Amino acid sequence: MVNNFRSYLEKKRALIEEWIDNNFPKGSGLGRRVIEASLYSLKAGGKRIRPILCLMGYELFRSDSEKVLPFACGLECIHTYSLIHDDLPCMDDDDFRRGKPSCHKAFDEATAILAGDGLLTLAFEWFTHPKIIKEVSPLALLRAIHLVSKAVGLVGMVGGQMADLLAEGKKGDARTLNWIHTHKTVLFLEASLVTGAILAEAPNEEIKVLSKFGKKLGLLFQIIDDLLDIVGDEKTLGKPVKSDLKKKKITYPALYGVEKTRALAEKVHRDALQALEALSHRDFKLLKELTIYLLNRVN
Amino acid sequence: MVNNFRSYLEKKRALIEEWIDNNFPKGSGLGRRVIEASLYSLKAGGKRIRPILCLMGYELFRSDSEKVLPFACGLECIHTYSLIHDDLPCMDDDDFRRGKPSCHKAFDEATAILAGDGLLTLAFEWFTHPKIIKEVSPLALLRAIHLVSKAVGLVGMVGGQMADLLAEGKKGDARTLNWIHTHKTVLFLEASLVTGAILAEAPNEEIKVLSKFGKKLGLLFQIIDDLLDIVGDEKTLGKPVKSDLKKKKITYPALYGVEKTRALAEKVHRDALQALEALSHRDFKLLKELTIYLLNRVN
């Protein structure tokens, strides 16, 4: 099972990389530097969790998930833009990402801001790519775009990053931590999975189940992320450890300690698997494997 | 006629402001600072040319343009995001915009970057707003979103801003100037008009005419923008004059001088009006008035 799952992930990653390579804008004009910078960050590696979640959400209901690859790859553009902007000196000021210099280090600040802007915009160009428009229901596609833009917008990921910056160095409480993580990370991960199901025109009740599961999965992802900053290996992570600690970020281990955080991760993991049970008539074993993978991940 | 046109502009502006006020996300959570910052810039005034172009493009073919207000207002979000990011210290480093401190001055750099990100994202949330989805053809809407994202993306406005920054302080030529202005300004203005026509399900041949006219109109807009930096009045403009000059930006007056630039503007103005003639069976007098208005504008 585990080996099958690893090879599933590899196969999907290869499809995602291939689609990106074949469809990324060619930089022939005077502005090609920003195309190089966007591609530098987009191709710097990464687990491709969000596009894979979208494909998995789709595959619960339909088998031809290659049809929604443009949408899935757009989600990865949004994720990469958020990393580029978060790494900027006036934000989290991180010099390394995925074992390579961050975009503003490899290029410069202005180019990095523009690369982020360009990737965010490219996401919506890909969401409405002719290749997907002819394959899925136009209304489902519009609904999926609406859901993602809300999840990553002012009352979603962008609001979460704002709150994260404002909370730095302050004594935070559980409510603040939960608000930040929900907005900065969970909503987008949840939306990535749910848009897959929307594009497959899944029944609304099942979309609700996936939404509930997605929230748990997103929370699990973030708790482990917080833990890896403390107990992770710098080389495997591709970024310096204890950076949340140095910046006095509000995190689960900072609030509860490592032991209790680990226990919390295991509880959320169980909750996620339990939420999935409502889909017992579907083949959800890949989502189950993914939940286990996210609990045990080391990068 | 001129009075009628002014009152038309005022009426549309009022509708746009009203739609924005009624639909802008409410900032109740921990991230509300970024909502305040986005709204600060979005409501700082401005001519609302892009949303008005969209409404005009629609009204050539259909009368019920209030149906596409969510789309039109989304275009204004994109425009405002581009101004906020362009004003940043690492970009054009402008402290004033529309007679008020720029976003990063009124708030701070991180907040300004996030406000821009949030407004860009909000555009796509509004493009797919339930209020517009039920009013226009879903396929037309997807086509319009695709067109705009290309126009303002890596090979559009973002690429143009990159090239603009790279050209600063260098001896530019006509080809460079044309590439920058086309990408930074013209494509988005053209797209604003054309998306209106697409949303009205206009025939493709007429969309092509509007696209040609829109390119001329966009070029006229930019030439006058360059001129106003030299001959404009600081108070009316709401930003310091001669700032292009100080930054050694490549502009029409820098390349050709004020007299020749003024003559060029008049030529492009005539070209634009001529392009419109192909739509003689439509009521294009508002677009004609707009072209005259853009030639004679003082801010």
Coordinates of C-alpha atoms in Angstrom, one line a residue:
Chain A
M1 CA 0.0 0.0 0.0
V2 CA 2.6 2.5 1.1
N3 CA 4.8 1.7 -1.9
N4 CA 1.8 2.1 -4.2
F5 CA 1.0 5.4 -2.6
R6 CA 4.6 6.7 -3.1
S7 CA 4.5 5.7 -6.7
Y8 CA 1.1 7.3 -7.1
L9 CA 2.6 10.6 -5.7
E10 CA 5.6 10.3 -8.0
K11 CA 3.4 9.7 -11.1
K12 CA 1.2 12.7 -10.3
R13 CA 4.2 14.9 -9.6
A14 CA 5.7 13.9 -13.0
L15 CA 2.4 14.8 -14.7
I16 CA 2.3 18.2 -12.9
E17 CA 5.9 19.0 -13.8
E18 CA 5.3 18.1 -17.4
W19 CA 2.2 20.2 -17.7
I20 CA 4.0 23.2 -16.2
D21 CA 7.0 22.7 -18.5
N22 CA 4.8 22.6 -21.5
N23 CA 2.6 25.5 -20.7
F24 CA 4.7 28.1 -18.8
P25 CA 4.8 31.4 -20.7
K26 CA 7.9 31.7 -22.8
G27 CA 10.0 34.7 -22.0
S28 CA 11.1 36.2 -25.2
G29 CA 10.5 39.9 -24.6
L30 CA 12.1 42.6 -22.5
G31 CA 10.3 41.4 -19.3
R32 CA 11.8 37.9 -19.5
R33 CA 13.6 38.3 -16.2
V34 CA 10.3 38.0 -14.3
I35 CA 9.5 34.9 -16.2
E36 CA 12.8 33.4 -15.3
A37 CA 12.3 34.3 -11.6
S38 CA 8.8 32.8 -11.5
L39 CA 9.9 29.6 -13.1
Y40 CA 13.0 29.5 -10.8
S41 CA 10.7 29.4 -7.8
L42 CA 7.9 27.2 -9.3
K43 CA 10.5 24.6 -10.3
A44 CA 12.5 24.7 -7.1
G45 CA 10.9 21.4 -6.0
G46 CA 8.2 21.0 -3.5
K47 CA 5.8 18.3 -2.6
R48 CA 3.0 19.5 -5.0
I49 CA 0.5 18.7 -2.3
R50 CA -2.1 21.2 -3.4
P51 CA -2.4 20.1 -7.1
I52 CA -2.3 16.5 -5.9
L53 CA -5.1 17.2 -3.5
C54 CA -7.1 18.6 -6.4
L55 CA -6.5 15.6 -8.5
M56 CA -7.4 13.3 -5.6
G57 CA -10.6 15.2 -5.0
Y58 CA -11.5 14.8 -8.6
E59 CA -10.6 11.1 -8.8
L60 CA -13.0 10.2 -6.0
F61 CA -15.8 10.8 -8.5
R62 CA -14.2 10.5 -12.0
S63 CA -11.2 8.8 -13.4
D64 CA -10.0 11.2 -16.2
S65 CA -8.2 13.6 -13.8
E66 CA -5.7 14.7 -16.5
K67 CA -8.5 17.0 -17.7
V68 CA -8.1 19.1 -14.6
L69 CA -4.3 19.4 -14.7
P70 CA -4.4 23.1 -15.8
F71 CA -6.5 23.8 -12.6
A72 CA -4.2 21.7 -10.4
C73 CA -1.1 23.4 -11.7
G74 CA -2.7 26.9 -11.2
L75 CA -3.0 26.0 -7.5
E76 CA 0.7 25.3 -7.4
C77 CA 1.3 28.8 -8.9
I78 CA -0.7 30.3 -6.1
H79 CA 1.3 28.3 -3.5
T80 CA 4.6 29.4 -5.0
Y81 CA 3.6 33.1 -5.2
S82 CA 2.7 33.0 -1.5
L83 CA 6.1 31.5 -0.6
I84 CA 7.9 34.1 -2.7
H85 CA 6.1 37.0 -1.0
D86 CA 6.3 35.5 2.5
D87 CA 10.1 35.2 2.1
L88 CA 10.6 38.9 1.4
P89 CA 12.7 41.0 3.8
C90 CA 9.7 43.0 5.0
M91 CA 7.8 39.8 5.6
D92 CA 9.4 36.7 7.1
D93 CA 12.9 37.6 5.7
D94 CA 13.9 34.1 4.7
D95 CA 17.0 33.7 2.6
F96 CA 16.5 30.0 1.8
R97 CA 13.6 28.0 0.4
R98 CA 13.8 24.3 -0.6
G99 CA 17.5 24.3 -0.2
K100 CA 18.0 27.1 -2.7
P101 CA 18.3 30.9 -2.3
S102 CA 14.8 32.5 -2.0
C103 CA 13.6 34.3 -5.1
H104 CA 14.6 37.8 -3.8
K105 CA 18.1 36.5 -3.0
A106 CA 18.5 34.7 -6.4
F107 CA 17.1 37.8 -8.2
D108 CA 16.2 40.9 -6.3
E109 CA 13.2 42.3 -4.3
A110 CA 11.4 44.0 -7.1
T111 CA 11.7 41.0 -9.3
A112 CA 10.5 38.7 -6.5
I113 CA 7.4 40.8 -5.9
L114 CA 6.7 40.8 -9.6
A115 CA 7.3 37.1 -9.9
G116 CA 4.8 36.5 -7.1
D117 CA 2.3 38.8 -8.8
G118 CA 2.8 37.1 -12.1
L119 CA 2.4 33.6 -10.6
L120 CA -0.8 34.6 -8.9
T121 CA -2.2 35.9 -12.1
L122 CA -1.0 32.9 -14.1
A123 CA -3.0 30.7 -11.8
F124 CA -6.2 32.3 -13.1
E125 CA -5.0 32.2 -16.7
W126 CA -4.5 28.4 -16.2
F127 CA -7.8 28.0 -14.3
T128 CA -9.5 29.3 -17.5
H129 CA -7.1 27.6 -20.0
P130 CA -8.8 26.6 -23.3
K131 CA -7.7 23.0 -22.4
I132 CA -9.8 22.9 -19.3
I133 CA -12.7 25.0 -20.6
K134 CA -13.6 22.4 -23.1
E135 CA -13.4 19.5 -20.7
V136 CA -15.4 20.5 -17.6
S137 CA -18.7 22.1 -16.8
P138 CA -18.3 25.9 -17.2
L139 CA -20.4 26.6 -14.1
A140 CA -18.4 24.1 -12.0
L141 CA -15.2 25.8 -13.2
L142 CA -16.5 29.3 -12.2
R143 CA -17.6 27.9 -8.8
A144 CA -14.2 26.4 -8.2
I145 CA -12.4 29.6 -9.2
H146 CA -14.6 31.6 -6.8
L147 CA -13.9 29.2 -3.9
V148 CA -10.1 29.3 -4.4
S149 CA -10.0 33.1 -4.7
K150 CA -11.9 33.5 -1.4
A151 CA -9.7 30.9 0.3
V152 CA -6.5 32.7 -0.7
G153 CA -7.8 36.3 -0.5
L154 CA -8.2 39.1 2.0
V155 CA -10.3 36.9 4.4
G156 CA -8.3 33.8 3.6
M157 CA -4.6 33.3 3.1
V158 CA -3.6 37.0 2.6
G159 CA -5.5 37.9 5.8
G160 CA -3.8 35.0 7.6
Q161 CA -0.3 36.2 6.6
M162 CA -1.2 39.7 7.8
A163 CA -2.3 38.3 11.2
D164 CA 0.8 36.2 11.3
L165 CA 3.0 39.2 10.9
L166 CA 1.1 41.2 13.4
A167 CA 1.3 38.4 16.0
E168 CA 5.1 38.1 15.7
G169 CA 6.9 38.6 19.0
K170 CA 3.6 38.9 20.9
K171 CA 2.3 36.5 23.5
G172 CA -0.3 34.6 21.5
D173 CA -3.2 32.4 22.7
A174 CA -4.9 29.4 21.2
R175 CA -7.6 31.5 19.6
T176 CA -5.0 33.6 17.7
L177 CA -3.0 30.6 16.7
N178 CA -6.1 28.9 15.4
W179 CA -7.2 32.0 13.4
I180 CA -3.8 32.4 11.8
H181 CA -3.4 28.8 10.8
T182 CA -6.9 28.4 9.5
H183 CA -6.6 31.5 7.3
K184 CA -3.0 31.2 6.3
T185 CA -2.9 27.4 5.5
V186 CA -6.0 25.4 6.1
L187 CA -8.5 27.2 3.9
F188 CA -6.3 26.9 0.8
L189 CA -5.5 23.2 1.4
E190 CA -9.2 22.5 2.0
A191 CA -10.1 24.4 -1.2
S192 CA -7.5 22.5 -3.2
L193 CA -9.2 19.2 -2.4
V194 CA -12.7 20.6 -2.7
T195 CA -12.2 22.2 -6.1
G196 CA -11.3 18.8 -7.5
A197 CA -14.6 17.4 -6.3
I198 CA -16.5 20.5 -7.7
L199 CA -14.8 20.1 -11.1
A200 CA -15.9 16.4 -11.1
E201 CA -19.5 17.7 -10.3
A202 CA -19.7 15.7 -7.1
P203 CA -22.9 15.8 -5.1
N204 CA -23.1 18.7 -2.6
E205 CA -23.3 16.4 0.5
E206 CA -20.1 14.7 -0.5
I207 CA -18.4 18.1 -1.1
K208 CA -19.4 19.0 2.5
V209 CA -17.7 15.8 3.8
L210 CA -14.6 16.6 1.8
S211 CA -14.6 20.1 3.1
K212 CA -14.7 18.8 6.7
F213 CA -12.0 16.3 6.0
G214 CA -9.9 19.0 4.2
K215 CA -10.0 21.2 7.3
K216 CA -8.6 18.4 9.4
L217 CA -6.0 17.5 6.9
G218 CA -5.0 21.2 6.6
L219 CA -4.7 21.5 10.3
L220 CA -2.6 18.3 10.5
F221 CA -0.3 19.7 7.8
Q222 CA 0.2 22.9 9.7
I223 CA 0.8 21.3 13.1
I224 CA 3.5 19.1 11.5
D225 CA 5.0 22.1 9.8
D226 CA 5.3 23.8 13.2
L227 CA 6.8 20.7 14.7
L228 CA 9.4 20.3 11.9
D229 CA 10.6 23.8 12.6
I230 CA 11.7 22.4 16.0
V231 CA 12.6 18.8 15.5
G232 CA 13.2 18.7 11.7
D233 CA 16.5 18.2 9.9
E234 CA 17.7 21.4 8.1
K235 CA 19.0 19.4 5.1
T236 CA 15.9 17.4 4.6
L237 CA 13.7 20.5 5.1
G238 CA 15.7 22.7 2.7
K239 CA 15.4 25.7 5.0
P240 CA 16.9 26.6 8.4
V241 CA 15.1 25.1 11.4
K242 CA 14.1 27.0 14.5
S243 CA 13.3 30.0 12.3
D244 CA 9.8 30.3 13.8
L245 CA 11.3 30.2 17.2
K246 CA 13.9 32.9 16.4
K247 CA 11.1 35.2 14.9
K248 CA 8.9 34.5 18.0
K249 CA 6.2 33.2 15.7
I250 CA 3.1 31.8 17.4
T251 CA 3.2 28.0 16.8
Y252 CA 1.7 24.9 18.3
P253 CA 5.0 23.8 20.0
A254 CA 5.5 27.4 21.3
L255 CA 2.1 27.3 22.9
Y256 CA 1.8 23.6 24.0
G257 CA 5.3 22.2 23.9
V258 CA 6.5 19.4 21.5
E259 CA 5.0 16.4 23.4
K260 CA 1.5 17.9 23.5
T261 CA 1.7 19.1 19.9
R262 CA 2.6 15.6 18.7
A263 CA -0.4 14.2 20.6
L264 CA -2.6 16.9 19.0
A265 CA -1.3 16.0 15.6
E266 CA -2.3 12.3 16.2
K267 CA -5.7 13.4 17.4
V268 CA -6.3 15.6 14.4
H269 CA -5.0 12.7 12.2
R270 CA -7.7 10.4 13.8
D271 CA -10.4 13.0 13.3
A272 CA -9.5 13.4 9.7
L273 CA -9.7 9.6 9.1
Q274 CA -13.0 9.5 10.9
A275 CA -14.4 12.4 8.7
L276 CA -13.5 10.3 5.7
E277 CA -15.7 7.4 6.9
A278 CA -18.8 9.2 5.6
L279 CA -17.5 8.5 2.1
S280 CA -17.3 4.8 2.7
H281 CA -19.1 4.1 -0.6
R282 CA -16.1 5.8 -2.4
D283 CA -12.6 4.6 -2.8
F284 CA -10.9 6.9 -0.4
K285 CA -7.8 4.8 0.3
L286 CA -5.5 7.4 -1.4
L287 CA -6.8 10.1 0.9
K288 CA -6.2 7.9 3.9
E289 CA -2.6 7.2 2.7
L290 CA -2.1 10.9 2.2
T291 CA -3.3 11.6 5.8
I292 CA -0.8 9.1 7.2
Y293 CA 1.9 10.5 4.9
L294 CA 1.3 14.1 6.2
L295 CA 1.5 12.9 9.8
N296 CA 4.8 11.2 9.2
R297 CA 6.4 13.6 6.8
V298 CA 9.9 14.9 7.4
N299 CA 9.9 17.8 4.9
Chain B
M1 CA -22.6 66.3 -25.7
V2 CA -19.6 67.0 -23.5
N3 CA -21.9 67.8 -20.5
N4 CA -23.8 64.6 -21.2
F5 CA -20.6 62.6 -21.3
R6 CA -19.4 64.1 -18.0
S7 CA -22.7 63.2 -16.4
Y8 CA -22.4 59.7 -17.9
L9 CA -19.0 59.3 -16.3
E10 CA -20.3 60.6 -13.0
K11 CA -23.2 58.2 -13.0
K12 CA -21.1 55.2 -13.8
R13 CA -18.5 56.2 -11.2
A14 CA -21.2 56.4 -8.6
L15 CA -22.5 52.9 -9.5
I16 CA -18.9 51.5 -9.3
E17 CA -18.3 53.1 -5.9
E18 CA -21.6 51.9 -4.6
W19 CA -20.9 48.3 -5.8
I20 CA -17.5 48.4 -4.2
D21 CA -18.9 49.7 -0.9
N22 CA -21.6 47.1 -0.7
N23 CA -19.4 44.2 -1.6
F24 CA -15.9 44.8 -0.2
P25 CA -15.0 42.1 2.4
K26 CA -15.7 43.1 5.9
G27 CA -12.6 43.1 8.1
S28 CA -13.7 41.6 11.4
G29 CA -10.9 39.1 12.1
L30 CA -7.2 39.4 13.1
G31 CA -6.2 40.3 9.5
R32 CA -8.4 43.3 9.2
R33 CA -5.4 45.7 8.8
V34 CA -4.9 44.4 5.2
I35 CA -8.6 44.9 4.4
E36 CA -8.3 48.5 5.7
A37 CA -5.2 49.1 3.6
S38 CA -6.7 47.6 0.4
L39 CA -9.9 49.7 0.9
Y40 CA -7.7 52.8 1.6
S41 CA -6.1 52.5 -1.8
L42 CA -9.2 51.3 -3.7
K43 CA -11.2 54.3 -2.4
A44 CA -8.5 56.9 -2.8
G45 CA -10.2 58.3 -5.9
G46 CA -9.2 57.6 -9.4
K47 CA -10.9 58.0 -12.7
R48 CA -12.3 54.4 -12.8
I49 CA -11.4 54.3 -16.5
R50 CA -11.0 50.5 -16.7
P51 CA -14.4 49.6 -15.2
I52 CA -16.0 52.3 -17.3
L53 CA -14.4 50.9 -20.4
C54 CA -15.8 47.5 -19.6
L55 CA -19.3 49.0 -19.1
M56 CA -19.0 50.9 -22.4
G57 CA -17.8 47.8 -24.2
Y58 CA -20.9 45.9 -22.9
E59 CA -23.3 48.8 -23.7
L60 CA -22.4 48.8 -27.3
F61 CA -24.3 45.5 -27.6
R62 CA -26.6 45.4 -24.6
S63 CA -28.3 47.9 -22.3
D64 CA -28.3 46.1 -18.9
S65 CA -24.7 46.8 -18.0
E66 CA -25.4 46.8 -14.3
K67 CA -25.2 43.0 -14.6
V68 CA -21.5 43.2 -15.3
L69 CA -20.6 45.6 -12.4
P70 CA -18.9 42.8 -10.4
F71 CA -16.6 42.3 -13.3
A72 CA -16.0 46.0 -13.9
C73 CA -15.2 46.5 -10.2
G74 CA -12.8 43.6 -10.3
L75 CA -10.8 45.4 -13.1
E76 CA -10.5 48.4 -10.7
C77 CA -9.1 46.0 -8.0
I78 CA -6.4 44.9 -10.5
H79 CA -5.6 48.5 -11.4
T80 CA -5.3 49.5 -7.7
Y81 CA -3.1 46.5 -6.9
S82 CA -0.7 47.4 -9.7
L83 CA -0.4 51.0 -8.4
I84 CA 0.2 49.8 -4.8
H85 CA 3.0 47.5 -5.9
D86 CA 4.5 50.0 -8.4
D87 CA 4.8 52.6 -5.6
L88 CA 6.8 50.3 -3.3
P89 CA 10.3 51.5 -2.3
C90 CA 12.0 48.7 -4.3
M91 CA 9.9 49.6 -7.4
D92 CA 9.1 53.2 -8.3
D93 CA 9.4 54.4 -4.7
D94 CA 6.6 56.9 -4.9
D95 CA 5.3 58.4 -1.6
F96 CA 2.2 60.0 -3.0
R97 CA -0.7 58.7 -5.1
R98 CA -3.9 60.6 -5.8
G99 CA -2.9 63.4 -3.4
K100 CA -2.6 61.0 -0.4
P101 CA 0.3 59.0 1.0
S102 CA 0.9 55.8 -1.0
C103 CA -0.3 52.5 0.7
H104 CA 3.2 51.6 2.1
K105 CA 3.5 55.2 3.5
A106 CA 0.0 55.2 5.1
F107 CA 0.5 51.6 6.4
D108 CA 3.9 49.8 5.9
E109 CA 5.6 47.8 3.2
A110 CA 4.5 44.4 4.2
T111 CA 0.9 45.5 4.6
A112 CA 1.1 47.2 1.1
I113 CA 2.4 44.1 -0.6
L114 CA -0.4 42.0 1.1
A115 CA -3.0 44.7 0.2
G116 CA -1.9 44.4 -3.5
D117 CA -2.0 40.6 -3.3
G118 CA -5.4 40.7 -1.7
L119 CA -6.9 43.1 -4.3
L120 CA -5.5 41.1 -7.2
T121 CA -7.2 38.0 -5.7
L122 CA -10.4 39.9 -5.0
A123 CA -10.7 40.8 -8.6
F124 CA -11.1 37.1 -9.5
E125 CA -13.5 36.6 -6.6
W126 CA -15.6 39.3 -8.1
F127 CA -15.2 38.1 -11.7
T128 CA -16.9 34.9 -10.5
H129 CA -19.3 36.5 -8.0
P130 CA -22.7 34.7 -7.8
K131 CA -24.3 38.0 -8.9
I132 CA -22.6 37.9 -12.3
I133 CA -22.6 34.1 -12.7
K134 CA -26.4 34.0 -12.9
E135 CA -26.5 37.0 -15.4
V136 CA -24.0 36.2 -18.2
S137 CA -23.0 33.3 -20.3
P138 CA -20.6 31.1 -18.2
L139 CA -18.4 30.5 -21.3
A140 CA -18.2 34.2 -22.1
L141 CA -17.3 34.9 -18.5
L142 CA -14.5 32.3 -18.5
R143 CA -13.2 33.7 -21.8
A144 CA -13.2 37.2 -20.3
I145 CA -11.3 36.1 -17.2
H146 CA -8.7 34.3 -19.4
L147 CA -8.2 37.5 -21.5
V148 CA -7.7 39.7 -18.5
S149 CA -5.3 37.4 -16.7
K150 CA -3.1 37.2 -19.8
A151 CA -3.2 41.0 -20.3
V152 CA -2.1 41.7 -16.7
G153 CA 0.2 38.7 -16.3
L154 CA 3.8 37.7 -16.9
V155 CA 3.6 38.5 -20.6
G156 CA 1.4 41.5 -20.0
M157 CA 1.3 44.2 -17.3
V158 CA 3.7 42.4 -14.9
G159 CA 6.2 41.8 -17.7
G160 CA 5.8 45.5 -18.7
Q161 CA 6.6 46.7 -15.1
M162 CA 9.7 44.4 -15.1
A163 CA 10.9 45.9 -18.4
D164 CA 10.1 49.4 -17.1
L165 CA 12.3 48.9 -14.0
L166 CA 15.1 47.3 -16.1
A167 CA 15.1 50.3 -18.5
E168 CA 15.4 52.9 -15.8
G169 CA 18.4 55.1 -16.3
K170 CA 19.3 53.5 -19.6
K171 CA 19.3 55.1 -22.9
G172 CA 16.1 53.7 -24.4
D173 CA 14.9 53.6 -28.0
A174 CA 11.4 53.7 -29.6
R175 CA 11.2 49.9 -29.7
T176 CA 11.8 49.6 -25.9
L177 CA 9.4 52.4 -25.1
N178 CA 6.7 50.8 -27.2
W179 CA 7.3 47.3 -25.7
I180 CA 7.0 48.7 -22.2
H181 CA 3.9 50.8 -22.7
T182 CA 2.1 48.1 -24.7
H183 CA 2.7 45.6 -21.9
K184 CA 2.4 47.8 -18.9
T185 CA -0.6 49.9 -19.9
V186 CA -2.2 49.2 -23.3
L187 CA -3.0 45.5 -23.0
F188 CA -5.0 46.0 -19.8
L189 CA -6.9 49.0 -21.1
E190 CA -7.7 47.1 -24.3
A191 CA -8.8 44.1 -22.3
S192 CA -11.0 46.2 -20.1
L193 CA -13.0 47.4 -23.1
V194 CA -13.0 44.0 -24.9
T195 CA -14.1 42.0 -21.9
G196 CA -17.3 44.1 -21.8
A197 CA -18.0 43.2 -25.4
I198 CA -17.2 39.5 -24.7
L199 CA -19.6 39.5 -21.7
A200 CA -22.3 40.9 -23.9
E201 CA -21.6 38.1 -26.4
A202 CA -20.7 40.5 -29.2
P203 CA -19.8 39.0 -32.6
N204 CA -16.1 38.2 -33.0
E205 CA -15.6 40.6 -35.9
E206 CA -16.8 43.5 -33.7
I207 CA -14.6 42.3 -30.8
K208 CA -11.6 42.5 -33.2
V209 CA -12.5 46.1 -34.1
L210 CA -12.8 47.0 -30.4
S211 CA -9.5 45.4 -29.8
K212 CA -7.9 47.5 -32.4
F213 CA -9.6 50.7 -31.1
G214 CA -8.7 49.7 -27.5
K215 CA -4.9 49.5 -28.4
K216 CA -5.0 53.0 -29.9
L217 CA -7.0 54.3 -26.9
G218 CA -4.5 52.7 -24.5
L219 CA -1.6 54.2 -26.3
L220 CA -3.2 57.6 -26.2
F221 CA -3.8 57.2 -22.5
Q222 CA -0.1 56.4 -21.9
I223 CA 1.3 59.2 -24.1
I224 CA -0.8 61.7 -22.2
D225 CA 0.3 60.2 -19.0
D226 CA 3.9 60.7 -20.0
L227 CA 3.1 64.3 -21.0
L228 CA 1.3 65.1 -17.8
D229 CA 4.5 64.2 -15.9
I230 CA 6.2 67.0 -17.7
V231 CA 3.5 69.7 -18.2
G232 CA 0.9 68.6 -15.6
D233 CA -0.1 70.4 -12.4
E234 CA 1.0 68.6 -9.2
K235 CA -2.2 69.4 -7.3
T236 CA -4.5 68.3 -10.1
L237 CA -2.5 65.2 -10.7
G238 CA -2.3 64.2 -7.0
K239 CA 1.3 63.1 -7.4
P240 CA 4.6 64.9 -7.9
V241 CA 5.4 65.9 -11.5
K242 CA 8.7 65.3 -13.2
S243 CA 9.0 62.0 -11.3
D244 CA 9.6 60.0 -14.6
L245 CA 12.2 62.5 -15.4
K246 CA 14.0 62.2 -12.1
K247 CA 13.9 58.5 -12.3
K248 CA 15.2 58.6 -15.8
K249 CA 12.3 56.6 -17.1
I250 CA 11.9 56.1 -20.7
T251 CA 8.9 58.2 -21.9
Y252 CA 7.6 59.7 -25.1
P253 CA 8.7 63.3 -24.2
A254 CA 12.1 62.0 -23.1
L255 CA 12.5 60.4 -26.5
Y256 CA 10.8 62.9 -28.8
G257 CA 10.3 66.1 -26.8
V258 CA 7.0 67.7 -25.7
E259 CA 6.0 69.1 -29.1
K260 CA 6.4 66.0 -31.1
T261 CA 4.8 63.9 -28.3
R262 CA 1.7 66.2 -28.4
A263 CA 1.5 65.8 -32.2
L264 CA 1.8 62.0 -31.7
A265 CA -1.0 62.0 -29.2
E266 CA -3.2 63.8 -31.7
K267 CA -2.3 61.4 -34.4
V268 CA -3.1 58.4 -32.2
H269 CA -6.3 60.1 -31.2
R270 CA -7.3 60.4 -34.9
D271 CA -6.3 56.7 -35.5
A272 CA -8.5 55.6 -32.6
L273 CA -11.5 57.5 -33.9
Q274 CA -10.9 56.1 -37.4
A275 CA -10.8 52.5 -36.0
L276 CA -14.2 53.2 -34.4
E277 CA -15.7 53.9 -37.8
A278 CA -15.9 50.2 -38.5
L279 CA -18.6 50.1 -35.9
S280 CA -20.8 52.7 -37.6
H281 CA -23.9 50.6 -37.2
R282 CA -23.5 50.8 -33.4
D283 CA -23.9 53.8 -31.1
F284 CA -20.3 54.6 -30.4
K285 CA -20.6 58.2 -29.4
L286 CA -19.6 57.6 -25.8
L287 CA -16.4 55.9 -26.9
K288 CA -15.7 58.8 -29.2
E289 CA -16.3 61.2 -26.3
L290 CA -14.0 59.1 -24.1
T291 CA -11.2 59.3 -26.7
I292 CA -11.5 63.1 -26.7
Y293 CA -11.7 63.2 -22.9
L294 CA -8.5 61.1 -22.7
L295 CA -6.7 63.4 -25.1
N296 CA -7.6 66.5 -23.1
R297 CA -7.4 65.1 -19.6
V298 CA -5.4 67.0 -16.9
N299 CA -5.2 64.2 -14.4

